[in-house]
PDB file of C-alpha atoms in Angstrom:
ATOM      1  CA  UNK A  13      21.110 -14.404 -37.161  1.00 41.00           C
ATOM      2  CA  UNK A  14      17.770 -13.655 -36.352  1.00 46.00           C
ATOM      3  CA  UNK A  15      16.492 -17.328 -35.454  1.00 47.00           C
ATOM      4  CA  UNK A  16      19.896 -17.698 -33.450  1.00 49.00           C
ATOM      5  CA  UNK A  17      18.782 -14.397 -31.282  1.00 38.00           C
ATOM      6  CA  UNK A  18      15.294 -15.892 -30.465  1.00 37.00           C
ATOM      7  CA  UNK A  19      16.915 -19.181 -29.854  1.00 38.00           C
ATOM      8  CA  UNK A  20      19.157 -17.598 -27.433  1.00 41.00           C
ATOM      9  CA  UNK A  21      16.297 -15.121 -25.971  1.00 36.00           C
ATOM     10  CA  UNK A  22      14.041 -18.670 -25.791  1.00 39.00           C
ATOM     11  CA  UNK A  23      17.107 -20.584 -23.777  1.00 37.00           C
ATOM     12  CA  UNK A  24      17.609 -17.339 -21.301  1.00 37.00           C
ATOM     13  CA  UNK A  25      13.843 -18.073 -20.300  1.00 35.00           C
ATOM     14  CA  UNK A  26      13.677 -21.562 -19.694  1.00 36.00           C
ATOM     15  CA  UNK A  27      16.818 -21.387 -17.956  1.00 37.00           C
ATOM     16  CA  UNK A  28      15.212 -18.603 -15.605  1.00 38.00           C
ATOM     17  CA  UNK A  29      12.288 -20.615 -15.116  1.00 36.00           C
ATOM     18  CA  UNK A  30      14.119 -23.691 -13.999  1.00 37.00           C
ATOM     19  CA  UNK A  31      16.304 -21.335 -11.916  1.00 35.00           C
ATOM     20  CA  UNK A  32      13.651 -19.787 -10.233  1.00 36.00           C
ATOM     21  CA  UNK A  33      14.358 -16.514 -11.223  1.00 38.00           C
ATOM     22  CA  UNK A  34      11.242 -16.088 -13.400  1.00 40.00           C
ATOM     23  CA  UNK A  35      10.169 -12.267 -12.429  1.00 44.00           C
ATOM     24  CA  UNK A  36       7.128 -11.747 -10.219  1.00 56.00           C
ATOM     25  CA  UNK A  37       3.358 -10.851 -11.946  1.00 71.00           C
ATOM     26  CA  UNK A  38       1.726  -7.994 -10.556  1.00 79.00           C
ATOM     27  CA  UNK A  39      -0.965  -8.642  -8.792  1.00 84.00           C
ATOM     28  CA  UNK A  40      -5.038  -9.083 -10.350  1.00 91.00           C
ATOM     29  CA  UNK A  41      -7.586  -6.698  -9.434  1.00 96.00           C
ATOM     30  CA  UNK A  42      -9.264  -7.592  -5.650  1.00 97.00           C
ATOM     31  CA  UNK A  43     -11.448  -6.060  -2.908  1.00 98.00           C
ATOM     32  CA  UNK A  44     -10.473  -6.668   0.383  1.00 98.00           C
ATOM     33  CA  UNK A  45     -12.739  -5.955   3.268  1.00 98.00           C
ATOM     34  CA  UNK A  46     -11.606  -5.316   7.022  1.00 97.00           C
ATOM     35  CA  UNK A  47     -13.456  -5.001  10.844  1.00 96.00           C
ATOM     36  CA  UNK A  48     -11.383  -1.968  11.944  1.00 95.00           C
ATOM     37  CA  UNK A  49     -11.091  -1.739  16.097  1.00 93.00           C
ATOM     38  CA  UNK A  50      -9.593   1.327  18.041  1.00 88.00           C
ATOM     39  CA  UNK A  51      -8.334   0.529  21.354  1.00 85.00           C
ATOM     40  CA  UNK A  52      -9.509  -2.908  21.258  1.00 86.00           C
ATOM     41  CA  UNK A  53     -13.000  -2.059  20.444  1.00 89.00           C
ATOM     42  CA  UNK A  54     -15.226  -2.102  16.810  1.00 90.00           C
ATOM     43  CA  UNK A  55     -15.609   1.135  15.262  1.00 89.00           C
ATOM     44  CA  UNK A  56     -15.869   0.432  11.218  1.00 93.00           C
ATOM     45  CA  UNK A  57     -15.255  -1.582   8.212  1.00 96.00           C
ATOM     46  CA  UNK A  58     -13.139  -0.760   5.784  1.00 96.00           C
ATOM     47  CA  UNK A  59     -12.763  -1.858   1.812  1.00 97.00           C
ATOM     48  CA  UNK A  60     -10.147  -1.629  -0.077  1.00 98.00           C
ATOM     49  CA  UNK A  61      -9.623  -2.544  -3.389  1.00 98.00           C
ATOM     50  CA  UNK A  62      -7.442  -2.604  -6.987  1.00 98.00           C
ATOM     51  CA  UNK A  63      -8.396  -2.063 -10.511  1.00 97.00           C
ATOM     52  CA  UNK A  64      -6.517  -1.787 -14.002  1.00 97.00           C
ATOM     53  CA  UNK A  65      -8.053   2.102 -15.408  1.00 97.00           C
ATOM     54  CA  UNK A  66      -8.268   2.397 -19.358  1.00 94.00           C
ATOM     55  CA  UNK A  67      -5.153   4.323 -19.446  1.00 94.00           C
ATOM     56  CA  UNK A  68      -2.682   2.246 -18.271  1.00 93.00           C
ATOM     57  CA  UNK A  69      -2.715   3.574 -14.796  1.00 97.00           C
ATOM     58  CA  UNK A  70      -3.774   1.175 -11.732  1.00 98.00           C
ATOM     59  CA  UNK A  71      -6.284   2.638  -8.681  1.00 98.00           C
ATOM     60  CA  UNK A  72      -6.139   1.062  -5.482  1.00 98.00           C
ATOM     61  CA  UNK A  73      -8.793   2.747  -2.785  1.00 98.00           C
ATOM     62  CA  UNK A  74      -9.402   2.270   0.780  1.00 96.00           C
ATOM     63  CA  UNK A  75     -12.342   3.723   2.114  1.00 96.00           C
ATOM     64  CA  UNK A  76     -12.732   3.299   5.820  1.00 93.00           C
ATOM     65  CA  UNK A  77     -17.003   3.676   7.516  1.00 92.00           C
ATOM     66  CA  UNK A  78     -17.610   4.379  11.286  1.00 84.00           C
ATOM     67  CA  UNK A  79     -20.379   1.990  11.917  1.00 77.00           C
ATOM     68  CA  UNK A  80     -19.698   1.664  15.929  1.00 70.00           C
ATOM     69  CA  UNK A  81     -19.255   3.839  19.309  1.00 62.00           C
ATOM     70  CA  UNK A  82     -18.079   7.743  18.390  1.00 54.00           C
ATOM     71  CA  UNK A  83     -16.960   7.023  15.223  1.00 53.00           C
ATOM     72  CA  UNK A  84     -20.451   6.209  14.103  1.00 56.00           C
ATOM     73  CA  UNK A  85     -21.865   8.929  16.363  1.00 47.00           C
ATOM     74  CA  UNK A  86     -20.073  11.481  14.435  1.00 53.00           C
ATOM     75  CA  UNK A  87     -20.996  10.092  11.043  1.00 58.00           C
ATOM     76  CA  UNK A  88     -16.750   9.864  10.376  1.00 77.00           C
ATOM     77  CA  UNK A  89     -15.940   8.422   7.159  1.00 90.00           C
ATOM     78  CA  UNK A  90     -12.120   8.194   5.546  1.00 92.00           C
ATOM     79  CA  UNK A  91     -11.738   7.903   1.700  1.00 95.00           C
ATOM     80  CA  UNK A  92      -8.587   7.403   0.575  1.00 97.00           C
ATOM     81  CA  UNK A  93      -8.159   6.995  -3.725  1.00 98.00           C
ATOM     82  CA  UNK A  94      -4.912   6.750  -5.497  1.00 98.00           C
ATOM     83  CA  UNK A  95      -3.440   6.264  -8.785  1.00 98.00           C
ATOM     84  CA  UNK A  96      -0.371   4.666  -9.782  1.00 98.00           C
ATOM     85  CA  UNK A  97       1.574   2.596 -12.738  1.00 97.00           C
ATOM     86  CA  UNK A  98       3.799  -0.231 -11.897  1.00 97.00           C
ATOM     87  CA  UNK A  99       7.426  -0.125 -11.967  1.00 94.00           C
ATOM     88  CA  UNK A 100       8.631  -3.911 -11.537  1.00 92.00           C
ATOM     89  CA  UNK A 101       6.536  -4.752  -8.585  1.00 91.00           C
ATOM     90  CA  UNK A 102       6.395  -1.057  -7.127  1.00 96.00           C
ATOM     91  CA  UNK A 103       3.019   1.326  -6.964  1.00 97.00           C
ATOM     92  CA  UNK A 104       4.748   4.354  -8.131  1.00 98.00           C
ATOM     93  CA  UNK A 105       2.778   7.190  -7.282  1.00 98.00           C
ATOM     94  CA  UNK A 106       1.110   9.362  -9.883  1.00 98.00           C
ATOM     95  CA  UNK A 107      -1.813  10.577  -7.461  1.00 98.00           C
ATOM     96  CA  UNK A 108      -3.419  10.726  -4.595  1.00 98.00           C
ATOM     97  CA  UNK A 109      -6.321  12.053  -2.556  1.00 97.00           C
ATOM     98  CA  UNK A 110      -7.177  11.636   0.532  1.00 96.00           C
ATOM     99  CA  UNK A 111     -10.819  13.121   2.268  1.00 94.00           C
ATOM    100  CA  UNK A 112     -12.102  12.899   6.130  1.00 91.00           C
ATOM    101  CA  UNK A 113     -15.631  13.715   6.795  1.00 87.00           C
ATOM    102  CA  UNK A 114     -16.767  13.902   9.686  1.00 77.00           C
ATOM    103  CA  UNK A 115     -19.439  16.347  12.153  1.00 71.00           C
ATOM    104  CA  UNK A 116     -16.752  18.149  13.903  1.00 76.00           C
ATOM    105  CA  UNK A 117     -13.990  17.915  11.539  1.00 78.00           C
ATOM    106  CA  UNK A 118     -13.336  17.814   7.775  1.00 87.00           C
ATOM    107  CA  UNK A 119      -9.328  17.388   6.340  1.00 90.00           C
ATOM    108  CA  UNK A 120      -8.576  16.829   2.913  1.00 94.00           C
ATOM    109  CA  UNK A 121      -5.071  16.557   0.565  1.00 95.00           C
ATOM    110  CA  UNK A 122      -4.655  16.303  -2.936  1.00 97.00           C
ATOM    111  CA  UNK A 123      -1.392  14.879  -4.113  1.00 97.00           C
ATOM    112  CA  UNK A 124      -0.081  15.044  -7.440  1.00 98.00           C
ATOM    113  CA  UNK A 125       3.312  13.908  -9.097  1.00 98.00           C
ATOM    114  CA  UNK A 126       4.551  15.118 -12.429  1.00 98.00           C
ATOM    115  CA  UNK A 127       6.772  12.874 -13.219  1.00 98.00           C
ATOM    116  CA  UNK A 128       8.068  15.010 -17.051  1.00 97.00           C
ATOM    117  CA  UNK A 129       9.103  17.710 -14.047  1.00 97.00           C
ATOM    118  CA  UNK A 130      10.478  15.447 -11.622  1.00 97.00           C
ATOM    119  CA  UNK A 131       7.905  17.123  -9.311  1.00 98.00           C
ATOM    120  CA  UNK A 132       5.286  16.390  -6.406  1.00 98.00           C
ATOM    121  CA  UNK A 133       2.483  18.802  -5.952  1.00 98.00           C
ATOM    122  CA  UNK A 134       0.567  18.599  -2.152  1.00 97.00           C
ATOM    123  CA  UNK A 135      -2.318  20.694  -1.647  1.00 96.00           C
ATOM    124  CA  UNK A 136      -4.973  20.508   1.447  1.00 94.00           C
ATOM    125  CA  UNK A 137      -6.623  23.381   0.792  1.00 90.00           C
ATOM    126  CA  UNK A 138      -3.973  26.086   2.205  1.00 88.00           C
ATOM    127  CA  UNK A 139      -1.648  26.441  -0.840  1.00 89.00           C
ATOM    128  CA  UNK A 140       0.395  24.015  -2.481  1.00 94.00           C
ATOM    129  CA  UNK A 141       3.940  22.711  -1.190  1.00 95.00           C
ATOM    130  CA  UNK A 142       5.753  21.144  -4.109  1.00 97.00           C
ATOM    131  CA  UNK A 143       9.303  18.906  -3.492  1.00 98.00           C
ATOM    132  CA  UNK A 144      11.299  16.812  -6.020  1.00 98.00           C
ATOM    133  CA  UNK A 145       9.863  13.645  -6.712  1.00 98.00           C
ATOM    134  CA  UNK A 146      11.981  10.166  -6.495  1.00 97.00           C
ATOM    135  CA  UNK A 147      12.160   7.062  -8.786  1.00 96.00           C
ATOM    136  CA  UNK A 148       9.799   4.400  -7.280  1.00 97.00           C
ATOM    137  CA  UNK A 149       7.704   6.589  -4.861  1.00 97.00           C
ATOM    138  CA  UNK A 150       4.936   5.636  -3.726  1.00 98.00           C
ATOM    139  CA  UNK A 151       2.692   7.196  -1.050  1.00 97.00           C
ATOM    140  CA  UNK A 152       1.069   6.532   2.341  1.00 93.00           C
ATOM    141  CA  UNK A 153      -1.763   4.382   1.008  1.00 96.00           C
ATOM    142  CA  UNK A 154      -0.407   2.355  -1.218  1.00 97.00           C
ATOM    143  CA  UNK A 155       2.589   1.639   1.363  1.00 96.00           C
ATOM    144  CA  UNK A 156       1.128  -1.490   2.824  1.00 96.00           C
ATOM    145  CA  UNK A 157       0.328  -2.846  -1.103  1.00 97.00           C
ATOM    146  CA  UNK A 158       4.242  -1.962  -1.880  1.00 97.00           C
ATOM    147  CA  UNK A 159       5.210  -3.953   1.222  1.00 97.00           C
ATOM    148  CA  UNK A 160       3.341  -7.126   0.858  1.00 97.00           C
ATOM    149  CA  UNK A 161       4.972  -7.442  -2.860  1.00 97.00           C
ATOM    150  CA  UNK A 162       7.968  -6.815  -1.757  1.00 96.00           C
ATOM    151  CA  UNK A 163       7.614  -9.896   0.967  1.00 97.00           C
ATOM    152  CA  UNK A 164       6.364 -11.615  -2.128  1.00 95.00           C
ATOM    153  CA  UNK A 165       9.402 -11.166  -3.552  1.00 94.00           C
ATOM    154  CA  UNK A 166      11.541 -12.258  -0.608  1.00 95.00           C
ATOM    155  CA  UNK A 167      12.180  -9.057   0.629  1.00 95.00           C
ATOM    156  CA  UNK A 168      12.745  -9.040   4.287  1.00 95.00           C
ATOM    157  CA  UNK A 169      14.270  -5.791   5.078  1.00 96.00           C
ATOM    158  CA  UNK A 170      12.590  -2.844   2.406  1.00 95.00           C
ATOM    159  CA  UNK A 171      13.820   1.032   2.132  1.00 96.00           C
ATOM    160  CA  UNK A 172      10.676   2.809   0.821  1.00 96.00           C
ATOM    161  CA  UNK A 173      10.332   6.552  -0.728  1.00 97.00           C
ATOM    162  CA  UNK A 174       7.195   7.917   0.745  1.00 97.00           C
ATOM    163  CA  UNK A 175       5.107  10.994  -0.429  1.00 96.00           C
ATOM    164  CA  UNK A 176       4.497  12.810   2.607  1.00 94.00           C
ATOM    165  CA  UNK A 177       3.212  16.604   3.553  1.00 91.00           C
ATOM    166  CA  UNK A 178       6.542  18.634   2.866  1.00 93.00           C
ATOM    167  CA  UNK A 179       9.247  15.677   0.765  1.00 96.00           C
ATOM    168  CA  UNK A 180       9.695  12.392   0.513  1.00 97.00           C
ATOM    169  CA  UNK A 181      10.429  10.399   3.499  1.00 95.00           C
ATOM    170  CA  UNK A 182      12.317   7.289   3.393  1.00 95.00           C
ATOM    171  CA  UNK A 183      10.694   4.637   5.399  1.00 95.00           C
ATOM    172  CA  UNK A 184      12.422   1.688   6.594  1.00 96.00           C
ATOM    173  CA  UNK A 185      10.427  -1.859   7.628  1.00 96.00           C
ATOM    174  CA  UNK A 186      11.911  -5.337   8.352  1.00 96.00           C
ATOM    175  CA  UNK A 187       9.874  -8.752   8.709  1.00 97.00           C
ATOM    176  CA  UNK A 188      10.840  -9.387  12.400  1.00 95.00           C
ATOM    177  CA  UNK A 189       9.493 -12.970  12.526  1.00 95.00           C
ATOM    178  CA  UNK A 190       6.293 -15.400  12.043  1.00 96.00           C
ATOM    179  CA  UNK A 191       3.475 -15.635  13.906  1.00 97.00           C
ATOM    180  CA  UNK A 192       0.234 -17.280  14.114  1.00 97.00           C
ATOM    181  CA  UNK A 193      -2.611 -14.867  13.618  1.00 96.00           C
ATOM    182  CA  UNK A 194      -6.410 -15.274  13.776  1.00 97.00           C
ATOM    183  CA  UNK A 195      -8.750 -12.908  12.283  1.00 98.00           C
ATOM    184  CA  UNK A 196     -13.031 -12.790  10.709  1.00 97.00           C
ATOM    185  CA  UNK A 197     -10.720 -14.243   7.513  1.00 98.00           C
ATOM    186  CA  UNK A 198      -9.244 -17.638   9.144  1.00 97.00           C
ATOM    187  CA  UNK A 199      -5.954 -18.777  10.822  1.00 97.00           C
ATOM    188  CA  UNK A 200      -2.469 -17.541   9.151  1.00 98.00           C
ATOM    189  CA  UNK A 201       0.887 -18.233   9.602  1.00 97.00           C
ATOM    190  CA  UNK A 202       2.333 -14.898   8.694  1.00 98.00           C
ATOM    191  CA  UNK A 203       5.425 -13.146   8.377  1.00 98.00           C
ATOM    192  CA  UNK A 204       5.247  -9.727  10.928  1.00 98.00           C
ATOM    193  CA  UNK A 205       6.459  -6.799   9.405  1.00 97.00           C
ATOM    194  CA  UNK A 206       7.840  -3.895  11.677  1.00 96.00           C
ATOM    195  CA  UNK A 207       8.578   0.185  10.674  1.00 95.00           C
ATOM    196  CA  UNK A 208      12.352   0.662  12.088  1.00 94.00           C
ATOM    197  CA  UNK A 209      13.155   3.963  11.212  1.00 91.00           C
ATOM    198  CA  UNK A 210      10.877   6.208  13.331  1.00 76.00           C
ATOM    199  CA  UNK A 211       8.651   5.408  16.372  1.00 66.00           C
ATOM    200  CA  UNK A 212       5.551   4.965  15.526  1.00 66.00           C
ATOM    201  CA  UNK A 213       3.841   1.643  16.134  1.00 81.00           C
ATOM    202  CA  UNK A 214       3.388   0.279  12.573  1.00 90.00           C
ATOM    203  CA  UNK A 215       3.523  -3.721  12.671  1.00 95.00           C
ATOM    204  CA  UNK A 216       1.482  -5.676   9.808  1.00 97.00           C
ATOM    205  CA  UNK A 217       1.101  -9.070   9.548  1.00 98.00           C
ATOM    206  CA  UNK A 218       1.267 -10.422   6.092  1.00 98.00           C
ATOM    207  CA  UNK A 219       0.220 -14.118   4.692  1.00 97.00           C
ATOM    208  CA  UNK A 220       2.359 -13.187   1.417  1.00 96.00           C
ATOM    209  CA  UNK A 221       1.850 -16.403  -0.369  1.00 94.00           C
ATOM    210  CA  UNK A 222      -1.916 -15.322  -0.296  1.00 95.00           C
ATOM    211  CA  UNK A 223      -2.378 -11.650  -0.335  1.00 97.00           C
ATOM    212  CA  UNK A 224      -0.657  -8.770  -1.398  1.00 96.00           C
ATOM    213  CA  UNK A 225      -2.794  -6.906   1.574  1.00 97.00           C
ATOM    214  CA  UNK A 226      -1.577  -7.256   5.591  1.00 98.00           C
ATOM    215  CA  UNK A 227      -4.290 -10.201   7.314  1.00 98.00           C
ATOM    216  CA  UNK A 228      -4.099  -7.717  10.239  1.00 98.00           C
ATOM    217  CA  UNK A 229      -2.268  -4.154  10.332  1.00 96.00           C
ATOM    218  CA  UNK A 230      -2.003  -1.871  13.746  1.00 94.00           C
ATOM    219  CA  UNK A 231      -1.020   1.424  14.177  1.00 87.00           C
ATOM    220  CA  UNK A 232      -0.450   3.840  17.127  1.00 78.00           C
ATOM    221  CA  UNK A 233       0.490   7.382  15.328  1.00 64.00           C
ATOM    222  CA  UNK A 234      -2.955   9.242  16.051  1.00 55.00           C
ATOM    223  CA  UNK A 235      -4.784   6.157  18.105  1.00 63.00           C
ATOM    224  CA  UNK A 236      -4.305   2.720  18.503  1.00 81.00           C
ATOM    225  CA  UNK A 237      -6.480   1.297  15.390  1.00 89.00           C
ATOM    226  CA  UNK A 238      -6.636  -1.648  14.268  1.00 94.00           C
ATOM    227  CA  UNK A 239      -7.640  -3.327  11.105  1.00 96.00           C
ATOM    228  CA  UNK A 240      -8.228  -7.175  10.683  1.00 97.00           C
ATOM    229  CA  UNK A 241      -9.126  -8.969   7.226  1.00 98.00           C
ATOM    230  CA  UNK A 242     -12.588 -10.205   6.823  1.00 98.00           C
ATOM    231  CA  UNK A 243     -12.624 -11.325   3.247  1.00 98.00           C
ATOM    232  CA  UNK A 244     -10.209 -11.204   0.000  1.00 97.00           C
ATOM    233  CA  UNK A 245     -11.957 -11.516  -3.551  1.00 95.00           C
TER     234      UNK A 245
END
């Protein structure tokens, strides 16, 4: 009976491969670096980059280093670090911290998720907010990672539960089309991705065959910034 089961399990697979419907790995460990323009004009770099931790967990960090204009006159520096563990192809959240330094202004928040008491913990530093947590959450800086994958995948429209200040948010984005883009890293055809549910001038253009990581992201919430891909290792 046994050999029959393993037979059977052995059959499913092939059958799956030849199908196509083999399931997607998760991505190896990179570091991605990116020129990052505000209003059309250089103001950093930014790395960002993914690593397996002892535990099991994942860390994927961006950490963003005004080397132009005011940016670079006010010595501003953004460090974003968060932990996570895969579920399917989805950076569920476990933690995250984000930091802002600069000579007028420092902001900070610590998230946390305990996931035994269905339960996210924010904190910046004026008392904690906690909120209900939600099966495959992730959280704002590991939303472009979960979106690439999910264009990976085939995904072209993608519903996303997002770890924000006071609950989870769900955030909707669509692939709206291809387009050629040019950036420090080469030409790419990519496939533009667009947020639909709120207006806030989020497009990314991913080369998802590639990289997991947008080849050039921009966003208007707070300033028009801009991030283009230099190099992928």
């Amino acid at each position: 009976m046994t050999i029959r089961l393993l037979l059977r399990f052995a059959l499913a697979l092939l059958l799956c491969a030849a199908s196509g419907l083999v399931f997607a790995a998760t991505p190896k460990a990179f570091t991605a670096t990116y020129r990052v323009l505000r209003d059309g004009s250089p103001m950093g770099e930014a790395t960002v980059s993914l690593k397996p931790l002892d535990n099991g967990q994942w860390e994927y960090s961006k950490h963003v280093r005004g080397t132009s204009g005011l940016a670079a006159m006010l010595g501003a520096n953004l460090d974003e670090v968060s932990h996570f563990r895969w579920k399917g192809d989805v950076p569920e959240a476990i933690s995250y911290d984000y930091r802002l330094d600069a000579a007028i202004k420092t902001k900070q928040r610590h998230v946390t998720v305990d996931w035994g008491k269905h339960r996210v913990t924010v904190d910046e530093g004026k008392g904690a907010t906690t909120y209900p947590s939600q099966p495959g959450m992730v959280e704002r800086n590991t939303t472009a990672l979960a979106i690439g994958l999910a264009l990976r995948d085939g995904q072209k429209k993608l519903a996303l539960p997002v770890a924000v200040k006071q609950d989870v948010e769900t955030q909707r984005f669509q692939a709206t089309g291809r387009e050629k883009i040019i950036v420090p890293a080469g030409s790419f055809d990519t496939v533009r991705v667009d947020r639909t549910d709120a207006d806030r001038g989020f497009s990314a253009w991913y080369a998802p065959e590639r990289y997991p990581l947008p080849v050039k992201l921009s966003q208007k919430d707070g300033g028009d910034l801009t991030m283009e891909l230099v190099s992928f290792r």
